[in-house]
Short mmCIF file of C-alpha atoms in Angstrom, two decimals:
data_model
loop_
_atom_site.label_atom_id
_atom_site.label_comp_id
_atom_site.label_asym_id
_atom_site.label_seq_id
_atom_site.Cartn_x
_atom_site.Cartn_y
_atom_site.Cartn_z
CA MET A 1 -129.53 89.27 121.10
CA ARG A 2 -127.65 89.00 117.98
CA PRO A 3 -124.51 91.14 117.26
CA ALA A 4 -125.04 93.77 114.98
CA TRP A 5 -122.52 92.16 112.46
CA PRO A 6 -123.49 88.42 112.22
CA GLY A 7 -120.53 87.62 109.99
CA LEU A 8 -117.96 89.05 112.19
CA TRP A 9 -119.34 87.25 115.47
CA SER A 10 -119.33 83.77 113.49
CA ALA A 11 -115.71 84.31 112.32
CA TRP A 12 -114.73 85.28 115.98
CA ARG A 13 -116.23 82.28 117.24
CA ARG A 14 -114.33 80.15 115.07
CA GLN A 15 -111.07 81.73 115.50
CA GLY A 16 -111.49 82.31 119.32
CA TRP A 17 -111.47 78.66 120.09
CA LEU A 18 -108.28 78.65 118.11
CA LEU A 19 -106.88 81.65 120.11
CA VAL A 20 -107.95 80.15 123.46
CA LEU A 21 -105.94 76.83 122.53
CA LEU A 22 -102.74 78.82 121.29
CA CYS A 23 -102.84 80.90 124.74
CA SER A 24 -103.51 77.93 126.90
CA THR A 25 -100.69 75.92 125.23
CA LEU A 26 -98.27 78.78 125.55
CA PHE A 27 -99.02 79.79 129.06
CA GLY A 28 -99.08 75.96 129.96
CA ALA A 29 -95.72 75.23 128.51
CA CYS A 30 -94.16 78.56 130.30
CA GLY A 31 -95.66 77.54 133.53
CA SER A 32 -94.10 74.26 133.82
CA GLY A 33 -90.30 75.43 133.62
CA PRO A 34 -87.28 73.85 132.08
CA VAL A 35 -86.72 70.29 132.88
CA ASP A 36 -83.29 69.70 134.58
CA ASN A 37 -81.64 67.04 132.48
CA ALA A 38 -78.06 68.34 133.62
CA GLY A 39 -78.63 67.06 137.35
CA PRO A 40 -79.65 63.33 136.20
CA VAL A 41 -76.60 63.11 133.85
CA ARG A 42 -74.15 64.40 136.36
CA THR A 43 -75.33 61.89 138.81
CA VAL A 44 -74.91 59.02 136.27
CA GLN A 45 -71.43 60.35 135.22
CA ALA A 46 -70.48 60.47 138.76
CA PHE A 47 -71.77 56.76 139.21
CA VAL A 48 -69.58 55.70 136.17
CA SER A 49 -66.43 57.71 137.80
CA ALA A 50 -67.04 55.89 141.17
CA LEU A 51 -67.51 52.39 139.46
CA GLU A 52 -64.27 53.06 137.37
CA ALA A 53 -62.39 53.87 140.50
CA ARG A 54 -63.83 50.94 142.20
CA ASP A 55 -64.94 53.48 144.89
CA ALA A 56 -67.84 51.60 146.76
CA SER A 57 -68.08 54.59 149.30
CA ALA A 58 -68.72 57.13 146.45
CA ILE A 59 -71.25 54.59 144.73
CA ILE A 60 -72.93 54.22 147.93
CA ASP A 61 -73.37 57.93 148.35
CA LEU A 62 -74.96 58.30 145.34
CA ILE A 63 -77.67 55.75 146.02
CA GLU A 64 -81.12 57.02 147.08
CA PRO A 65 -81.14 57.62 150.81
CA THR A 66 -83.38 54.61 151.92
CA GLU A 67 -82.92 51.39 153.90
CA TRP A 68 -81.49 49.72 150.74
CA ARG A 69 -78.75 52.15 150.75
CA ARG A 70 -77.53 50.69 154.18
CA GLU A 71 -77.91 47.19 152.94
CA ILE A 72 -76.09 47.25 149.71
CA GLY A 73 -72.81 48.34 150.98
CA PRO A 74 -71.08 45.13 152.24
CA GLU A 75 -72.50 43.16 149.06
CA LEU A 76 -71.05 46.27 146.75
CA ARG A 77 -67.57 46.36 148.42
CA SER A 78 -67.69 42.40 147.92
CA TYR A 79 -68.38 42.65 144.17
CA LEU A 80 -65.83 45.58 143.44
CA GLY A 81 -63.19 43.43 145.29
CA TYR A 82 -63.36 40.93 142.18
CA LEU A 83 -62.25 43.37 139.85
CA ALA A 84 -58.58 44.44 139.16
CA THR A 85 -59.91 47.13 136.67
CA ILE A 86 -62.98 48.38 135.24
CA ALA A 87 -63.55 51.19 132.54
CA ILE A 88 -66.13 52.53 130.34
CA ALA A 89 -64.62 53.75 126.92
CA ASP A 90 -66.46 56.38 124.98
CA PRO A 91 -69.60 56.66 127.20
CA ILE A 92 -72.55 58.27 125.61
CA TYR A 93 -75.26 59.67 128.21
CA MET A 94 -78.94 60.03 126.83
CA VAL A 95 -81.85 61.00 129.13
CA GLU A 96 -84.66 58.60 127.82
CA ARG A 97 -87.43 59.98 130.08
CA ASN A 98 -87.51 62.88 132.55
CA GLN A 99 -90.60 63.47 134.71
CA GLY A 100 -89.44 66.17 136.86
CA ASP A 101 -88.42 64.14 139.90
CA THR A 102 -87.44 61.00 138.43
CA ALA A 103 -85.33 60.60 135.35
CA VAL A 104 -84.01 57.48 133.23
CA VAL A 105 -80.34 57.96 131.79
CA ARG A 106 -79.15 55.36 129.60
CA VAL A 107 -75.25 54.89 129.14
CA THR A 108 -73.78 52.98 126.35
CA GLY A 109 -70.22 52.41 125.44
CA THR A 110 -67.46 49.84 125.63
CA LEU A 111 -66.79 48.01 128.95
CA ASN A 112 -63.30 46.90 129.60
CA TYR A 113 -62.26 44.73 132.61
CA ALA A 114 -60.18 42.63 134.10
CA LEU A 115 -60.67 40.32 137.37
CA ALA A 116 -58.62 40.49 140.53
CA GLU A 117 -57.80 36.94 141.05
CA SER A 118 -57.12 35.50 137.67
CA GLY A 119 -56.14 38.72 135.99
CA ALA A 120 -58.85 37.54 132.94
CA GLY A 121 -60.66 40.33 131.57
CA GLY A 122 -62.18 41.45 128.22
CA GLU A 123 -64.20 43.92 126.35
CA ARG A 124 -67.76 44.18 125.77
CA PRO A 125 -70.36 46.41 124.72
CA PHE A 126 -72.12 48.39 127.59
CA ASP A 127 -75.74 49.40 127.62
CA LEU A 128 -77.32 50.22 131.13
CA GLN A 129 -80.38 52.14 132.00
CA ILE A 130 -80.16 53.95 135.26
CA GLU A 131 -83.25 55.40 136.89
CA VAL A 132 -82.37 58.70 139.25
CA VAL A 133 -84.68 60.34 141.65
CA ARG A 134 -84.42 63.91 143.10
CA VAL A 135 -84.69 64.15 146.95
CA ASP A 136 -84.32 67.34 148.64
CA GLY A 137 -82.84 69.09 145.17
CA ASP A 138 -80.04 66.38 145.01
CA TRP A 139 -80.18 63.52 142.50
CA TYR A 140 -79.59 59.91 143.41
CA LEU A 141 -79.45 56.45 141.76
CA ARG A 142 -82.89 54.24 142.20
CA SER A 143 -82.25 51.29 140.05
CA LEU A 144 -79.99 49.95 137.30
CA GLN A 145 -81.33 47.87 134.40
CA LEU A 146 -79.81 46.18 131.58
CA PRO A 147 -81.71 46.22 128.28
CA GLN A 148 -83.63 43.04 127.68
CA PRO A 149 -82.74 41.18 124.71
CA GLY A 150 -85.09 41.76 121.52
CA VAL A 151 -86.71 44.74 123.20
#
């Protein structure tokens, strides 16, 4: 059975698909909710602050609660003992990827440091990618990655 107004039916079919596509896009975007970029950035800022304070306990508390968290403690304390000072000047935090419960935050700035034994130190560009993960509503460090040369 054909509708009484075939031209109207044909136009509705063409525009109906557009309407369905538009509605599904709008409702799909509304259903997913906002992405939490503040949590990952706050966690990475806390890491940088703990690193600058050379506070191994604070850094360990920020690491994802896994077996590795317990294993890394003594080594981390040893490495931080080699530094007299460490500071990141003018840090910039950028969320590079956020997939809901995992995110990658890139921190760039200038690293200033001095070694504890010799007092030798320097200043270098700082560029670090940090993967964070949400566990039971809280964000933790999962991995650190230095950018690869030429990438």
